[in-house]
């Protein structure tokens, strides 16, 4: 079985809190996470179910930590995967939960899928190569120079 840790805040917080109260052995709501590294060390896979993400920092943090990611697709992720190959286990949105749900199948793939380690390593290398602080600093400086009136 799985244990689900829900972090953060948002419109689904009351529903998650009720689920945690109803099944404290399987569902835990941890709220805001101060130390993301500790949280990522405590999980076996990260699930991102958002349908409206632009470029979530949490995705980059999970990749940097080497945590497998199950995620709905969004344009930025599609763009990265077009250039770098599969980086996440894809989750189709809006299917009802249950024993044969996409989420359960995706989570099982994070444990047993052949080639998952290569996918995780590819994502981790991408973050360290392209999304590190010095690269961000250089890109920001280029942007500021180009934005001058």
XYZ file of C-alpha atoms in Angstrom:
149
model
C 0.000 0.000 0.000
C 0.847 3.648 -0.165
C 0.991 6.419 2.360
C 0.172 9.858 0.986
C 1.788 13.023 2.328
C 0.076 16.190 1.155
C 2.070 19.386 1.428
C 1.329 23.029 0.786
C -1.904 24.915 0.828
C -4.697 25.695 -1.564
C -8.367 25.231 -2.311
C -8.260 21.461 -1.674
C -6.869 21.867 1.842
C -10.188 21.187 3.644
C -10.793 18.005 1.631
C -7.244 16.771 2.248
C -7.535 17.545 5.959
C -10.787 15.539 6.118
C -9.140 12.615 4.299
C -6.205 12.739 6.711
C -8.565 12.718 9.699
C -10.531 9.795 8.225
C -7.494 7.623 7.439
C -4.498 8.813 9.485
C -2.524 5.664 8.679
C -2.533 6.327 4.926
C -3.151 10.045 4.496
C -1.214 12.798 6.213
C -1.460 16.507 5.531
C 1.814 18.194 6.471
C 0.920 21.742 5.412
C 3.618 24.213 4.464
C 7.047 22.634 4.122
C 9.905 24.730 5.489
C 12.716 22.337 4.557
C 11.952 20.953 1.098
C 15.085 18.786 1.082
C 13.919 16.897 4.180
C 10.477 16.432 2.653
C 11.907 15.103 -0.623
C 14.142 12.676 1.297
C 11.059 11.299 3.070
C 9.118 10.399 -0.086
C 9.519 7.723 -2.743
C 7.766 9.668 -5.507
C 6.279 13.119 -6.015
C 2.868 13.545 -7.623
C 1.929 16.829 -9.321
C -1.726 16.903 -10.354
C -2.072 20.540 -11.352
C -3.696 21.373 -14.653
C -2.515 24.988 -14.641
C 1.203 24.956 -13.831
C 3.576 27.103 -15.800
C 6.958 25.876 -14.514
C 6.737 24.571 -10.935
C 9.862 25.038 -8.831
C 8.909 21.895 -6.907
C 9.397 19.846 -10.073
C 12.971 21.122 -10.415
C 13.616 20.504 -6.708
C 12.385 16.914 -6.969
C 14.480 16.298 -10.077
C 17.559 17.768 -8.373
C 16.993 15.415 -5.423
C 16.592 12.411 -7.714
C 12.949 11.799 -6.757
C 10.756 10.161 -9.422
C 7.903 12.455 -10.489
C 4.398 11.511 -11.584
C 2.833 14.545 -13.212
C 0.083 15.830 -15.409
C 1.488 17.412 -18.546
C 1.742 21.159 -19.089
C 3.392 23.139 -21.911
C 6.762 23.769 -20.250
C 7.161 20.098 -19.354
C 6.164 19.061 -22.884
C 8.798 21.460 -24.238
C 11.521 19.988 -22.018
C 10.564 16.413 -22.881
C 10.606 17.209 -26.598
C 14.295 18.118 -26.237
C 15.453 15.785 -23.461
C 13.212 12.707 -23.611
C 10.796 11.459 -20.978
C 11.399 13.086 -17.601
C 8.251 12.156 -15.631
C 5.771 9.320 -15.410
C 2.781 10.925 -17.164
C -0.520 11.171 -15.305
C -3.700 11.650 -17.294
C -5.951 14.187 -15.561
C -9.550 13.758 -14.475
C -9.900 10.005 -14.083
C -11.718 8.889 -10.988
C -9.592 7.401 -8.206
C -9.905 3.720 -7.471
C -7.986 0.466 -7.572
C -7.348 0.784 -11.320
C -6.838 4.545 -11.407
C -4.091 6.145 -13.455
C -2.501 7.448 -10.249
C -2.136 3.968 -8.769
C -0.723 2.627 -12.021
C 1.719 5.535 -12.242
C 2.871 5.038 -8.655
C 3.460 1.358 -9.357
C 5.581 2.389 -12.346
C 7.804 4.474 -10.052
C 8.642 1.264 -8.194
C 8.934 -1.283 -10.979
C 9.247 0.440 -14.323
C 12.209 -0.596 -16.401
C 14.183 2.470 -17.367
C 12.818 4.672 -14.571
C 16.283 5.170 -13.081
C 17.518 6.491 -16.445
C 14.559 8.895 -16.598
C 15.265 10.156 -13.066
C 18.986 10.531 -13.806
C 18.238 12.400 -17.053
C 15.958 14.839 -15.172
C 18.518 15.307 -12.404
C 21.321 16.009 -14.872
C 19.108 18.484 -16.741
C 18.488 20.462 -13.555
C 22.138 20.547 -12.537
C 23.239 21.475 -16.062
C 20.554 23.990 -17.065
C 18.703 25.259 -13.991
C 21.427 25.979 -11.456
C 21.949 29.334 -9.750
C 24.801 30.477 -11.965
C 22.819 29.730 -15.145
C 19.812 31.586 -13.746
C 22.055 34.516 -12.847
C 23.515 34.676 -16.354
C 20.076 34.458 -17.975
C 18.685 37.125 -15.656
C 21.583 39.455 -16.437
C 21.041 38.911 -20.186
C 17.355 39.643 -19.757
C 18.028 42.857 -17.829
C 20.509 44.050 -20.463
C 17.996 43.367 -23.241
C 15.146 45.051 -21.340
C 16.928 48.398 -21.000
C 15.062 51.259 -22.711
